[in-house]
mmCIF file of C-alpha atoms in Angstrom:
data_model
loop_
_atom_site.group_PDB
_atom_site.id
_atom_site.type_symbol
_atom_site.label_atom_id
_atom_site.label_comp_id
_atom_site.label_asym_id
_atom_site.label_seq_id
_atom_site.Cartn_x
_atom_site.Cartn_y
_atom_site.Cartn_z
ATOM 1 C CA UNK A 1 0.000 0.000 0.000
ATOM 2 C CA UNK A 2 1.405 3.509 -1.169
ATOM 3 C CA UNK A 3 0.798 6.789 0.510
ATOM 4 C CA UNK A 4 1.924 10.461 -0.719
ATOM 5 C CA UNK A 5 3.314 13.032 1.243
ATOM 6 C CA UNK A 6 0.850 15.551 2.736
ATOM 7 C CA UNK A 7 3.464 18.024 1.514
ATOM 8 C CA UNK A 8 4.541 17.658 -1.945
ATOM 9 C CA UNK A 9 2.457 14.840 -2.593
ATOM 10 C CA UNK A 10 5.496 12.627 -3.754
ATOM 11 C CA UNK A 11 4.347 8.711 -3.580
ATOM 12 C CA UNK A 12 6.239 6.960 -0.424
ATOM 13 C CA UNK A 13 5.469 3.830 0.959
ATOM 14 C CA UNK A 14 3.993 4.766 4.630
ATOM 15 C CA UNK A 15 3.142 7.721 6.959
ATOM 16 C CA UNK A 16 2.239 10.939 5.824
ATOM 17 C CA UNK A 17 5.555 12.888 5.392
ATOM 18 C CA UNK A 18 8.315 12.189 3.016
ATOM 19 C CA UNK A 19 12.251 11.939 3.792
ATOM 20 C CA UNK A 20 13.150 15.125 2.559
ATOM 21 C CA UNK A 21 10.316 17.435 3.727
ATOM 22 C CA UNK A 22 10.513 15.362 7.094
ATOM 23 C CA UNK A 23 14.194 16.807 7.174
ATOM 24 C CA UNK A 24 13.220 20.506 5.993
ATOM 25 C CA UNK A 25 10.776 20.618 8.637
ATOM 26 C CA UNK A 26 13.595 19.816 11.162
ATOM 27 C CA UNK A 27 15.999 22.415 9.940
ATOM 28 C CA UNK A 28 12.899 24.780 10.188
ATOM 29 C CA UNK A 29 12.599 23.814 13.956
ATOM 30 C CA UNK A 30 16.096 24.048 14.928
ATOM 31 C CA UNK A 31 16.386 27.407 12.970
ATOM 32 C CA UNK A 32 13.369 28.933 14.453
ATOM 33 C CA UNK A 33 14.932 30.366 17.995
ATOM 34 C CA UNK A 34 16.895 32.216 15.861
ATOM 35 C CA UNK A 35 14.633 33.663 13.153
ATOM 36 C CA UNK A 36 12.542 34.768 16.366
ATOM 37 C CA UNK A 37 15.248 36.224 18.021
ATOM 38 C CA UNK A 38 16.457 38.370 14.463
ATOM 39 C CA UNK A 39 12.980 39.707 14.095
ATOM 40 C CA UNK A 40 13.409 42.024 17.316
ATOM 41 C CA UNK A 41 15.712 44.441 15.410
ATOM 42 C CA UNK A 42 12.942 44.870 13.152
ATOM 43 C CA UNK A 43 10.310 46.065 15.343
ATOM 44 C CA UNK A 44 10.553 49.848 14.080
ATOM 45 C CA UNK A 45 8.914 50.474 10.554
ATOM 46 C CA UNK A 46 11.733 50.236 7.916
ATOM 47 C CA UNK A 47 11.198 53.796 6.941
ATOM 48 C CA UNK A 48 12.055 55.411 10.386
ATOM 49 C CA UNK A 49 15.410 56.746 10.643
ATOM 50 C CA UNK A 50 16.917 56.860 14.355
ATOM 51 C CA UNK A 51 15.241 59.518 17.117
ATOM 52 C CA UNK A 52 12.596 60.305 14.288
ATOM 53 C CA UNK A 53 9.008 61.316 15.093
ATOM 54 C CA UNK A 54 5.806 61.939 13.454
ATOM 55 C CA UNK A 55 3.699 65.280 13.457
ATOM 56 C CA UNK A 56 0.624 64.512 15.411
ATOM 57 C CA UNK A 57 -0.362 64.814 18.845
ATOM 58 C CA UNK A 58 2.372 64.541 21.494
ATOM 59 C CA UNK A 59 4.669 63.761 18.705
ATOM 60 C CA UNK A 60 4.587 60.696 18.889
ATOM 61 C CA UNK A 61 6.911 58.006 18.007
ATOM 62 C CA UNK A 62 6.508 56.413 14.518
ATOM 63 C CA UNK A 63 4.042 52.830 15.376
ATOM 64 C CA UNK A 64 6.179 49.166 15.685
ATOM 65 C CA UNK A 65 6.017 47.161 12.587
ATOM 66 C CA UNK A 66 2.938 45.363 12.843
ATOM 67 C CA UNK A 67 4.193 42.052 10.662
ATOM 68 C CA UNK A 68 6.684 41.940 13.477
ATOM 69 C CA UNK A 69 5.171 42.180 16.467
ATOM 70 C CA UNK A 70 2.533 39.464 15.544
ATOM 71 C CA UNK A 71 5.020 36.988 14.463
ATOM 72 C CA UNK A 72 7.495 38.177 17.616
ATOM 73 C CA UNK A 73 4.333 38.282 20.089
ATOM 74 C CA UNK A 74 1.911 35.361 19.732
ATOM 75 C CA UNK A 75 2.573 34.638 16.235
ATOM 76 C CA UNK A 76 5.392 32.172 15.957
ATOM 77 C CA UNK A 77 4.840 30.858 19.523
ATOM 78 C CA UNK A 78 0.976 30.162 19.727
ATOM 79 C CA UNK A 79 1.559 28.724 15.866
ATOM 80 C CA UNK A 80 4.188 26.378 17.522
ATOM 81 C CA UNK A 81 2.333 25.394 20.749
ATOM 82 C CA UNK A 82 -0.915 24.639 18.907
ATOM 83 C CA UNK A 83 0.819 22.210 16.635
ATOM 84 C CA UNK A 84 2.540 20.744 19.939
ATOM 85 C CA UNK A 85 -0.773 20.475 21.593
ATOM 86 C CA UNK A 86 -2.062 18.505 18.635
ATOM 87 C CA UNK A 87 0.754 16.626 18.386
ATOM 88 C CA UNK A 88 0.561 15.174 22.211
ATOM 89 C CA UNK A 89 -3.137 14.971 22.488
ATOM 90 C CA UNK A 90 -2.970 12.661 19.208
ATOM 91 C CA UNK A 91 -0.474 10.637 21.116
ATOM 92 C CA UNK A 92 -2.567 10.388 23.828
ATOM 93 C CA UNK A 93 -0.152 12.745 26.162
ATOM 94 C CA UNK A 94 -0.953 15.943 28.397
ATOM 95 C CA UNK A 95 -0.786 18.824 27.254
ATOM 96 C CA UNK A 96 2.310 20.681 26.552
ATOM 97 C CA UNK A 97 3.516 22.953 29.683
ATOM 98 C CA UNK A 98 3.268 26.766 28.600
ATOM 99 C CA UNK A 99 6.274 28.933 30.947
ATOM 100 C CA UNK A 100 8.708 31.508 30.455
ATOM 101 C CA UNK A 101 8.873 34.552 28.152
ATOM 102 C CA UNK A 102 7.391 34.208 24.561
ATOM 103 C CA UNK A 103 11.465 33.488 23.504
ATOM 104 C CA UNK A 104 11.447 30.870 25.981
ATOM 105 C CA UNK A 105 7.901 29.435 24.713
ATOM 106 C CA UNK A 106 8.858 29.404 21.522
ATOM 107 C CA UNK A 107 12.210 27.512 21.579
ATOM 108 C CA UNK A 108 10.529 24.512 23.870
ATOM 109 C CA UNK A 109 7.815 23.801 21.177
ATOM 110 C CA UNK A 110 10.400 24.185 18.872
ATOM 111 C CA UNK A 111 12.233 21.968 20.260
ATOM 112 C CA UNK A 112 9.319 19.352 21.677
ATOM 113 C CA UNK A 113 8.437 19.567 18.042
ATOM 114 C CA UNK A 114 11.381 18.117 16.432
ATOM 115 C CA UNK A 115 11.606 15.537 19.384
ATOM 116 C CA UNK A 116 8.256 14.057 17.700
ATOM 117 C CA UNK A 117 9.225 14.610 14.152
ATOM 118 C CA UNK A 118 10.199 10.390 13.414
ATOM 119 C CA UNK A 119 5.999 10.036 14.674
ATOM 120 C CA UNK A 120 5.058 13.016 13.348
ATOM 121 C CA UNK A 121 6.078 11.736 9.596
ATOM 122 C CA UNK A 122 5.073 7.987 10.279
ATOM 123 C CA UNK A 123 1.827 8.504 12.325
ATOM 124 C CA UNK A 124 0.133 11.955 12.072
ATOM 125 C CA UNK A 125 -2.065 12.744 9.246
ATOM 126 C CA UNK A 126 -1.511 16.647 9.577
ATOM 127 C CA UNK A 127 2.233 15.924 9.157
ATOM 128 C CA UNK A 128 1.465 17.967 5.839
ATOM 129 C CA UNK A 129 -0.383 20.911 7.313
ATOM 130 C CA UNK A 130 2.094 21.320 10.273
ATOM 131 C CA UNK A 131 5.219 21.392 7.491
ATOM 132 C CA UNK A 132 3.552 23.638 5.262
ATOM 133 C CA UNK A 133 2.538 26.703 8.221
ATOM 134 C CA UNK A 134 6.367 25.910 9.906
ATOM 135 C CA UNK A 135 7.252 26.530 6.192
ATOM 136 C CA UNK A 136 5.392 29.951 5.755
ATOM 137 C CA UNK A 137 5.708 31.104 9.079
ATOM 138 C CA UNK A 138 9.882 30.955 8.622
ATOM 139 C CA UNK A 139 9.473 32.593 5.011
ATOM 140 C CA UNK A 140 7.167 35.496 6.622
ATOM 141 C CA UNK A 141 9.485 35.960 8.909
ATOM 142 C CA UNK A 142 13.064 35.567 6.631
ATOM 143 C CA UNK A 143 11.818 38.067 4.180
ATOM 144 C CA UNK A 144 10.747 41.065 7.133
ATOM 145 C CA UNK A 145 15.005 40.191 8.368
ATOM 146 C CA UNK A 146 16.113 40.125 4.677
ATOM 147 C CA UNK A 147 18.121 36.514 4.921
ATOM 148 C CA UNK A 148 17.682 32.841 4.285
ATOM 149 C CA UNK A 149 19.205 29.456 5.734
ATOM 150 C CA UNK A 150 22.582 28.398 3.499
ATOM 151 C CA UNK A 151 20.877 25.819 1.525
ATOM 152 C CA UNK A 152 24.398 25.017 -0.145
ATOM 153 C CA UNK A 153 26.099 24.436 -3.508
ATOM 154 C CA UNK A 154 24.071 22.401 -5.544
ATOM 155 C CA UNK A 155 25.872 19.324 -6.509
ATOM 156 C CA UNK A 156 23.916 17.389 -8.853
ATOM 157 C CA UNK A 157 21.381 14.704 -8.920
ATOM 158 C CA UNK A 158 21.282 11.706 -6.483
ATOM 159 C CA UNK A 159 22.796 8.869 -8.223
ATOM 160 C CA UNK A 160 21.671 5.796 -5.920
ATOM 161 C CA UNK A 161 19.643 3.343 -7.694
ATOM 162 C CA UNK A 162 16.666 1.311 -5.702
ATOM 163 C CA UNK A 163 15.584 -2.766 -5.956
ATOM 164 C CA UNK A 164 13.520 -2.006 -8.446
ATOM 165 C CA UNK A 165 16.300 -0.183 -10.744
ATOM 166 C CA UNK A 166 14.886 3.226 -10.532
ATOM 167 C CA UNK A 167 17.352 6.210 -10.016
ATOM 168 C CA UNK A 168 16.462 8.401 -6.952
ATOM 169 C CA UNK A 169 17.476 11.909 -8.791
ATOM 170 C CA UNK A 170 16.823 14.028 -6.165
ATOM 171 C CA UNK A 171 18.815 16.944 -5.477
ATOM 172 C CA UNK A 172 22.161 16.566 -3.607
ATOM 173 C CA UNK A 173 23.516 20.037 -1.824
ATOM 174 C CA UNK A 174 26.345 20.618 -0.258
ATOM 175 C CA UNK A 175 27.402 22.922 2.349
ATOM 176 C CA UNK A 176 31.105 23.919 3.679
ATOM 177 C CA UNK A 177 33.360 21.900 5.895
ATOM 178 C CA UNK A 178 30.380 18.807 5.071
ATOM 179 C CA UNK A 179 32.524 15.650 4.296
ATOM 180 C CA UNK A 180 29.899 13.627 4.092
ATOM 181 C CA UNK A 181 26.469 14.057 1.802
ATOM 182 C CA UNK A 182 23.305 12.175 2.494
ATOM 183 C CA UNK A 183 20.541 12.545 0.202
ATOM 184 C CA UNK A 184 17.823 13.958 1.810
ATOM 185 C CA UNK A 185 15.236 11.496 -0.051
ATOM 186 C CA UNK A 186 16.869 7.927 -0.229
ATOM 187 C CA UNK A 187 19.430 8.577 2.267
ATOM 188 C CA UNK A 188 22.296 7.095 0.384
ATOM 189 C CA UNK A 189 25.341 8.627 1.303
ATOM 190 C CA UNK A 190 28.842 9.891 -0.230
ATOM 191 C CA UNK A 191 32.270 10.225 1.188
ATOM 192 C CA UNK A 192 34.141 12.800 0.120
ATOM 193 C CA UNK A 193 35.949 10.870 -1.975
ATOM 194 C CA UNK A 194 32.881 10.088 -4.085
ATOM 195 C CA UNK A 195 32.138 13.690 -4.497
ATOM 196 C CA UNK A 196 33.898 14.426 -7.781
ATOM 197 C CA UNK A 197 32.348 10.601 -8.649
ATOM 198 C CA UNK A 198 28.980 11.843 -8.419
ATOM 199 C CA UNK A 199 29.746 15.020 -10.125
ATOM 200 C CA UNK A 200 30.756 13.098 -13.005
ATOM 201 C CA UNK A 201 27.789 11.335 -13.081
ATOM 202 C CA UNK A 202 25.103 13.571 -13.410
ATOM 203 C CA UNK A 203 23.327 13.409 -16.542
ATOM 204 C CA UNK A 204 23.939 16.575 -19.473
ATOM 205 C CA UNK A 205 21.821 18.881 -19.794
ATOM 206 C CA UNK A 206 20.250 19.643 -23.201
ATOM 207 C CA UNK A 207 21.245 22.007 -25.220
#
């Protein structure tokens, strides 16, 4: 019996996430203390230039960056803690201790989060749902701070070939000081001594 990802909808044999987005969503996770954290030198509207005011009774500061404060104050750690509250009460748990600052909130479901992540892709059916919000939730907040994770130089196409003789071809990155490369798909891995190998490889392009 085949299933597809609740994701990208790629066919894969069980559960409801596949390899790849199972690992992006784990990436997302870890990264997300930090995103949070970035987004508090953003707080003041872009166009606001240090000690400046508006005309207007009291003269009043300029207002905070709304975008900001939602993701920086409920947005990114309710989003979290819902999904972790889900999460548990699926697996029959309690629910999910809420303590500490929002910063503090936010990088325990983070974290509780990823510690579920092997069930969450083999045993919950919004697997797909929770990946995609994590997903848009880090790109809302990566385009108000003006960066994105190092997804590394692209090295070609995954070269590992299953029982059934069928070529995985997924896409193979690679980031510095990595000596080793697993794809993030199959999870076949190269040495670094196979890395010029698997360069040569990859099949040409057309003209």
């Amino acid at each position: 019996m085949s299933a597809s990802c609740g994701l990208c909808d790629r066919d894969i044999e069980d559960g409801y996430l596949c390899p790849g987005d199972t690992l992006g969503l784990a990436e997302r996770l870890e990264r997300m203390p930090k995103v949070y954290a970035a987004l508090a030198g953003f707080l003041a509207p872009a166009s606001a230039a240090p000690g400046e005011r508006v005309s207007g009774s009291g003269g009043s500061r300029l207002p905070v960056n709304e975008a900001v404060l939602d993701l920086r104050y409920g947005g990114i750690a309710l989003v979290l803690e819902s999904w972790l509250s889900d999460v548990q009460d699926a697996r029959g748990w309690g629910q999910p201790a809420v303590q500490g600052g929002v910063e503090e909130r936010v990088r325990r479901a983070a974290r509780s989060l990823g510690a579920n992540l092997e069930w969450v892709a083999s045993c919950y059916p919004a697997a797909g749902d929770l990946a995609r919000e994590v997903r848009e939730m880090e790109g809302a907040a990566l385009s108000i701070v003006g960066a994105a994770p190092d997804r590394g130089r692209r090295i070609g196409q995954c070269v590992a070939v299953d029982l059934s003789g069928v070529v995985c071809g997924s896409t193979i990155r690679h980031l510095p000081g990595e000596t080793v490369l697993v794809c993030a798909w199959c999870g076949y891995t190269y040495e670094e001594r196979e890395f010029l190998t698997l360069a040569r490889l990859q099949p040409e392009e057309s003209p």
